[in-house]
mmCIF file of N, CA and C in Angstrom:
data_model
loop_
_atom_site.group_PDB
_atom_site.id
_atom_site.type_symbol
_atom_site.label_atom_id
_atom_site.label_comp_id
_atom_site.label_asym_id
_atom_site.label_seq_id
_atom_site.Cartn_x
_atom_site.Cartn_y
_atom_site.Cartn_z
ATOM 1 N N UNK A 1176 134.553 69.882 119.765
ATOM 2 C CA UNK A 1176 134.117 70.086 118.392
ATOM 3 C C UNK A 1176 134.439 71.749 117.364
ATOM 4 N N UNK A 1177 134.295 70.897 116.275
ATOM 5 C CA UNK A 1177 135.362 71.731 115.417
ATOM 6 C C UNK A 1177 133.806 73.254 115.494
ATOM 7 N N UNK A 1178 132.515 72.820 115.270
ATOM 8 C CA UNK A 1178 131.486 73.731 114.221
ATOM 9 C C UNK A 1178 131.362 74.632 115.226
ATOM 10 N N UNK A 1179 131.613 74.069 117.252
ATOM 11 C CA UNK A 1179 131.806 75.031 118.202
ATOM 12 C C UNK A 1179 133.121 75.678 118.393
ATOM 13 N N UNK A 1180 133.830 75.494 117.472
ATOM 14 C CA UNK A 1180 135.113 76.129 117.681
ATOM 15 C C UNK A 1180 135.106 77.021 116.963
ATOM 16 N N UNK A 1181 134.044 77.054 115.683
ATOM 17 C CA UNK A 1181 134.617 77.327 113.455
ATOM 18 C C UNK A 1181 133.122 78.808 114.714
ATOM 19 N N UNK A 1182 132.159 78.795 115.786
ATOM 20 C CA UNK A 1182 131.492 79.817 116.091
ATOM 21 C C UNK A 1182 132.232 81.080 116.638
ATOM 22 N N UNK A 1183 132.685 80.136 117.503
ATOM 23 C CA UNK A 1183 133.557 80.927 119.360
ATOM 24 C C UNK A 1183 134.460 81.832 117.896
ATOM 25 N N UNK A 1184 135.490 81.355 116.973
ATOM 26 C CA UNK A 1184 136.585 82.333 116.376
ATOM 27 C C UNK A 1184 135.985 83.251 115.398
ATOM 28 N N UNK A 1185 134.267 82.957 115.000
ATOM 29 C CA UNK A 1185 133.777 84.027 114.059
ATOM 30 C C UNK A 1185 133.630 84.796 115.105
ATOM 31 N N UNK A 1186 132.766 84.824 115.962
ATOM 32 C CA UNK A 1186 132.455 85.363 117.057
ATOM 33 C C UNK A 1186 133.379 86.266 117.652
ATOM 34 N N UNK A 1187 134.207 85.996 117.829
ATOM 35 C CA UNK A 1187 135.859 86.770 118.011
ATOM 36 C C UNK A 1187 136.536 88.219 116.869
ATOM 37 N N UNK A 1188 136.346 87.312 115.844
ATOM 38 C CA UNK A 1188 136.403 87.904 114.775
ATOM 39 C C UNK A 1188 135.159 89.590 115.154
ATOM 40 N N UNK A 1189 134.426 88.913 114.682
ATOM 41 C CA UNK A 1189 133.262 90.256 114.987
ATOM 42 C C UNK A 1189 133.247 90.771 115.677
ATOM 43 N N UNK A 1190 133.293 90.016 117.118
ATOM 44 C CA UNK A 1190 133.774 91.134 118.066
ATOM 45 C C UNK A 1190 135.326 92.513 117.951
ATOM 46 N N UNK A 1191 135.920 91.502 117.155
ATOM 47 C CA UNK A 1191 137.432 92.699 116.905
ATOM 48 C C UNK A 1191 137.073 93.548 116.286
ATOM 49 N N UNK A 1192 136.151 93.311 114.571
ATOM 50 C CA UNK A 1192 135.806 94.724 113.493
ATOM 51 C C UNK A 1192 134.963 95.475 114.043
ATOM 52 N N UNK A 1193 133.646 95.082 115.175
ATOM 53 C CA UNK A 1193 133.361 95.781 115.853
ATOM 54 C C UNK A 1193 134.039 96.901 116.255
ATOM 55 N N UNK A 1194 135.275 96.447 117.424
ATOM 56 C CA UNK A 1194 136.096 97.483 117.625
ATOM 57 C C UNK A 1194 136.610 98.055 117.284
ATOM 58 N N UNK A 1195 136.809 98.390 116.030
ATOM 59 C CA UNK A 1195 137.084 99.106 114.649
ATOM 60 C C UNK A 1195 136.142 100.150 114.028
ATOM 61 N N UNK A 1196 134.941 100.005 114.346
ATOM 62 C CA UNK A 1196 133.579 100.112 114.085
ATOM 63 C C UNK A 1196 133.529 99.637 112.667
ATOM 64 N N UNK A 1197 134.045 98.423 112.249
ATOM 65 C CA UNK A 1197 133.546 98.024 111.341
ATOM 66 C C UNK A 1197 132.642 96.798 111.730
ATOM 67 N N UNK A 1198 131.176 97.061 111.524
ATOM 68 C CA UNK A 1198 129.927 96.987 111.906
ATOM 69 C C UNK A 1198 129.432 96.252 110.691
ATOM 70 N N UNK A 1199 129.678 96.320 109.892
ATOM 71 C CA UNK A 1199 128.677 95.741 108.801
ATOM 72 C C UNK A 1199 129.680 94.199 108.485
ATOM 73 N N UNK A 1200 130.814 94.384 108.798
ATOM 74 C CA UNK A 1200 131.913 93.251 108.812
ATOM 75 C C UNK A 1200 131.469 91.897 110.108
ATOM 76 N N UNK A 1201 131.182 93.200 110.804
ATOM 77 C CA UNK A 1201 131.274 92.223 112.255
ATOM 78 C C UNK A 1201 129.810 91.450 111.905
ATOM 79 N N UNK A 1202 128.223 91.793 111.402
ATOM 80 C CA UNK A 1202 126.892 92.120 111.633
ATOM 81 C C UNK A 1202 127.415 90.285 111.338
ATOM 82 N N UNK A 1203 128.341 90.194 109.787
ATOM 83 C CA UNK A 1203 128.430 89.560 108.680
ATOM 84 C C UNK A 1203 129.108 87.971 109.992
ATOM 85 N N UNK A 1204 129.887 88.346 110.296
ATOM 86 C CA UNK A 1204 130.605 86.870 110.903
ATOM 87 C C UNK A 1204 129.434 86.307 112.613
ATOM 88 N N UNK A 1205 128.585 88.042 113.072
ATOM 89 C CA UNK A 1205 128.327 87.038 114.273
ATOM 90 C C UNK A 1205 127.058 86.379 113.354
ATOM 91 N N UNK A 1206 126.403 86.981 112.296
ATOM 92 C CA UNK A 1206 125.682 85.870 111.626
ATOM 93 C C UNK A 1206 125.706 85.066 111.184
ATOM 94 N N UNK A 1207 127.325 84.625 110.573
ATOM 95 C CA UNK A 1207 127.775 83.086 110.850
ATOM 96 C C UNK A 1207 127.997 82.565 112.114
ATOM 97 N N UNK A 1208 128.339 83.227 113.110
ATOM 98 C CA UNK A 1208 128.663 82.148 114.190
ATOM 99 C C UNK A 1208 127.162 81.706 114.096
ATOM 100 N N UNK A 1209 125.699 82.690 114.646
ATOM 101 C CA UNK A 1209 124.243 82.437 114.980
ATOM 102 C C UNK A 1209 124.244 80.954 114.227
ATOM 103 N N UNK A 1210 124.454 81.344 112.922
ATOM 104 C CA UNK A 1210 123.835 80.054 112.514
ATOM 105 C C UNK A 1210 124.145 78.809 112.601
ATOM 106 N N UNK A 1211 125.975 79.093 112.837
ATOM 107 C CA UNK A 1211 126.617 76.871 113.331
ATOM 108 C C UNK A 1211 125.750 77.411 115.108
ATOM 109 N N UNK A 1212 125.627 78.264 115.946
ATOM 110 C CA UNK A 1212 124.519 77.542 116.723
ATOM 111 C C UNK A 1212 123.735 77.183 116.751
ATOM 112 N N UNK A 1213 122.558 77.836 115.951
ATOM 113 C CA UNK A 1213 121.160 77.143 115.591
ATOM 114 C C UNK A 1213 121.144 76.158 115.550
ATOM 115 N N UNK A 1214 121.670 75.887 114.626
ATOM 116 C CA UNK A 1214 122.485 74.157 113.925
ATOM 117 C C UNK A 1214 122.644 73.489 114.992
ATOM 118 N N UNK A 1215 123.112 73.494 116.266
ATOM 119 C CA UNK A 1215 124.710 73.079 116.934
ATOM 120 C C UNK A 1215 122.749 73.141 118.361
ATOM 121 N N UNK A 1216 121.292 73.582 117.952
ATOM 122 C CA UNK A 1216 121.061 74.178 119.395
ATOM 123 C C UNK A 1216 121.319 74.086 120.652
ATOM 124 N N UNK A 1217 122.688 74.914 120.750
ATOM 125 C CA UNK A 1217 123.094 75.949 121.458
ATOM 126 C C UNK A 1217 122.739 76.813 122.446
ATOM 127 N N UNK A 1218 122.235 75.775 122.910
ATOM 128 C CA UNK A 1218 120.962 77.538 123.966
ATOM 129 C C UNK A 1218 121.820 77.905 124.708
ATOM 130 N N UNK A 1219 123.253 78.103 125.393
ATOM 131 C CA UNK A 1219 124.018 78.931 126.001
ATOM 132 C C UNK A 1219 124.721 79.563 125.457
ATOM 133 N N UNK A 1220 125.214 79.741 123.871
ATOM 134 C CA UNK A 1220 125.729 80.750 123.391
ATOM 135 C C UNK A 1220 125.301 81.672 123.106
ATOM 136 N N UNK A 1221 123.826 80.849 122.079
ATOM 137 C CA UNK A 1221 122.795 81.240 120.939
ATOM 138 C C UNK A 1221 122.718 83.467 121.770
ATOM 139 N N UNK A 1222 121.423 83.629 123.303
ATOM 140 C CA UNK A 1222 121.788 84.556 123.802
ATOM 141 C C UNK A 1222 122.851 85.786 123.174
ATOM 142 N N UNK A 1223 123.599 85.095 123.944
ATOM 143 C CA UNK A 1223 125.011 86.867 123.344
ATOM 144 C C UNK A 1223 125.131 86.801 122.320
ATOM 145 N N UNK A 1224 125.436 85.663 121.363
ATOM 146 C CA UNK A 1224 126.216 85.919 120.475
ATOM 147 C C UNK A 1224 124.082 87.496 119.266
ATOM 148 N N UNK A 1225 123.229 87.501 119.735
ATOM 149 C CA UNK A 1225 121.956 88.244 119.621
ATOM 150 C C UNK A 1225 121.836 88.982 120.056
ATOM 151 N N UNK A 1226 122.769 89.343 121.063
ATOM 152 C CA UNK A 1226 123.255 91.164 122.254
ATOM 153 C C UNK A 1226 124.553 91.253 121.744
ATOM 154 N N UNK A 1227 124.995 90.710 121.132
ATOM 155 C CA UNK A 1227 125.998 91.322 120.352
ATOM 156 C C UNK A 1227 125.774 92.259 118.629
ATOM 157 N N UNK A 1228 124.931 90.806 117.810
ATOM 158 C CA UNK A 1228 124.105 91.531 116.988
ATOM 159 C C UNK A 1228 123.235 93.051 117.115
ATOM 160 N N UNK A 1229 122.778 92.545 118.332
ATOM 161 C CA UNK A 1229 121.683 93.858 119.077
ATOM 162 C C UNK A 1229 122.507 95.154 119.205
ATOM 163 N N UNK A 1230 123.385 94.540 119.810
ATOM 164 C CA UNK A 1230 124.894 95.813 120.162
ATOM 165 C C UNK A 1230 125.169 96.300 118.815
ATOM 166 N N UNK A 1231 125.556 95.561 118.187
ATOM 167 C CA UNK A 1231 125.733 96.220 117.083
ATOM 168 C C UNK A 1231 125.194 97.327 116.248
ATOM 169 N N UNK A 1232 124.206 97.070 115.628
ATOM 170 C CA UNK A 1232 122.464 97.592 115.221
ATOM 171 C C UNK A 1232 122.715 99.328 115.842
ATOM 172 N N UNK A 1233 122.504 98.805 116.806
ATOM 173 C CA UNK A 1233 122.589 99.835 118.184
ATOM 174 C C UNK A 1233 123.807 101.441 117.491
ATOM 175 N N UNK A 1234 125.062 100.428 117.086
ATOM 176 C CA UNK A 1234 126.096 101.091 117.234
ATOM 177 C C UNK A 1234 125.434 102.238 115.967
ATOM 178 N N UNK A 1235 124.738 101.378 114.611
ATOM 179 C CA UNK A 1235 124.251 101.808 113.536
ATOM 180 C C UNK A 1235 123.465 102.526 113.313
ATOM 181 N N UNK A 1236 122.381 103.010 114.989
ATOM 182 C CA UNK A 1236 121.750 103.407 114.935
ATOM 183 C C UNK A 1236 120.681 103.246 114.436
ATOM 184 N N UNK A 1237 120.217 101.603 114.043
ATOM 185 C CA UNK A 1237 119.341 101.010 113.445
ATOM 186 C C UNK A 1237 118.650 100.132 114.988
ATOM 187 N N UNK A 1238 117.669 100.969 115.815
ATOM 188 C CA UNK A 1238 117.252 100.598 116.686
ATOM 189 C C UNK A 1238 116.033 99.480 116.509
ATOM 190 N N UNK A 1239 114.887 99.675 115.430
ATOM 191 C CA UNK A 1239 114.387 98.645 115.222
ATOM 192 C C UNK A 1239 114.364 97.811 115.331
ATOM 193 N N UNK A 1240 116.091 96.752 114.676
ATOM 194 C CA UNK A 1240 116.500 95.850 114.440
ATOM 195 C C UNK A 1240 117.543 95.955 115.918
ATOM 196 N N UNK A 1241 117.719 96.924 116.547
ATOM 197 C CA UNK A 1241 118.451 96.547 117.333
ATOM 198 C C UNK A 1241 117.504 95.555 119.170
ATOM 199 N N UNK A 1242 116.388 95.860 118.707
ATOM 200 C CA UNK A 1242 114.962 96.224 119.833
ATOM 201 C C UNK A 1242 115.256 94.329 118.652
ATOM 202 N N UNK A 1243 114.564 94.429 118.041
ATOM 203 C CA UNK A 1243 113.798 92.852 117.866
ATOM 204 C C UNK A 1243 115.548 91.646 118.533
ATOM 205 N N UNK A 1244 116.573 91.598 118.437
ATOM 206 C CA UNK A 1244 117.760 91.088 118.897
ATOM 207 C C UNK A 1244 117.916 90.916 119.896
ATOM 208 N N UNK A 1245 117.109 91.933 120.532
ATOM 209 C CA UNK A 1245 117.931 91.820 122.502
ATOM 210 C C UNK A 1245 116.179 91.485 122.586
ATOM 211 N N UNK A 1246 115.118 91.499 121.920
ATOM 212 C CA UNK A 1246 113.739 90.482 122.227
ATOM 213 C C UNK A 1246 114.163 88.784 122.004
ATOM 214 N N UNK A 1247 114.404 88.706 120.945
ATOM 215 C CA UNK A 1247 114.896 87.250 120.188
ATOM 216 C C UNK A 1247 115.906 87.424 121.253
ATOM 217 N N UNK A 1248 117.020 87.384 122.195
ATOM 218 C CA UNK A 1248 117.685 87.327 123.360
ATOM 219 C C UNK A 1248 117.115 86.962 124.761
ATOM 220 N N UNK A 1249 116.578 87.603 124.946
ATOM 221 C CA UNK A 1249 114.824 87.644 125.865
ATOM 222 C C UNK A 1249 114.337 86.966 126.243
ATOM 223 N N UNK A 1250 113.483 86.698 124.677
ATOM 224 C CA UNK A 1250 113.097 85.602 124.558
ATOM 225 C C UNK A 1250 113.373 84.153 125.137
ATOM 226 N N UNK A 1251 114.488 83.934 124.172
ATOM 227 C CA UNK A 1251 115.440 82.433 124.950
ATOM 228 C C UNK A 1251 115.781 81.699 126.457
ATOM 229 N N UNK A 1252 116.307 83.773 127.172
ATOM 230 C CA UNK A 1252 116.371 83.311 128.092
ATOM 231 C C UNK A 1252 115.088 82.820 129.434
ATOM 232 N N UNK A 1253 113.883 82.609 128.647
ATOM 233 C CA UNK A 1253 113.040 82.811 129.195
ATOM 234 C C UNK A 1253 112.552 81.046 129.193
ATOM 235 N N UNK A 1254 113.283 80.976 127.744
ATOM 236 C CA UNK A 1254 112.397 79.495 127.307
ATOM 237 C C UNK A 1254 112.544 78.539 128.143
ATOM 238 N N UNK A 1255 111.814 77.700 128.055
ATOM 239 C CA UNK A 1255 112.061 76.156 129.012
ATOM 240 C C UNK A 1255 113.017 75.868 127.794
ATOM 241 N N UNK A 1256 114.130 74.748 129.651
ATOM 242 C CA UNK A 1256 115.049 74.217 129.257
ATOM 243 C C UNK A 1256 116.518 75.510 129.132
ATOM 244 N N UNK A 1257 115.873 76.835 129.075
ATOM 245 C CA UNK A 1257 117.351 78.120 129.368
ATOM 246 C C UNK A 1257 117.722 77.742 130.198
ATOM 247 N N UNK A 1258 119.418 77.621 130.605
ATOM 248 C CA UNK A 1258 119.093 77.528 131.659
ATOM 249 C C UNK A 1258 120.856 78.859 132.459
#
């Protein structure tokens, strides 16, 4: 599945950028990955990307955004059909 592989690639690029403190670049890649996963309705991987986004916002000191994305991930984890 090419779109899923692209989402994984983007997520890995975001993780690499995060590791070297390129938080804005990391958020860019995470958002692109999230867009694909949302289009695919990939309930398995969306929460982990949301958590990664939240952690990046936390590192940037943007705690309201971090809370928002963590809440989104938690909400999905408790939604019907999530395994």
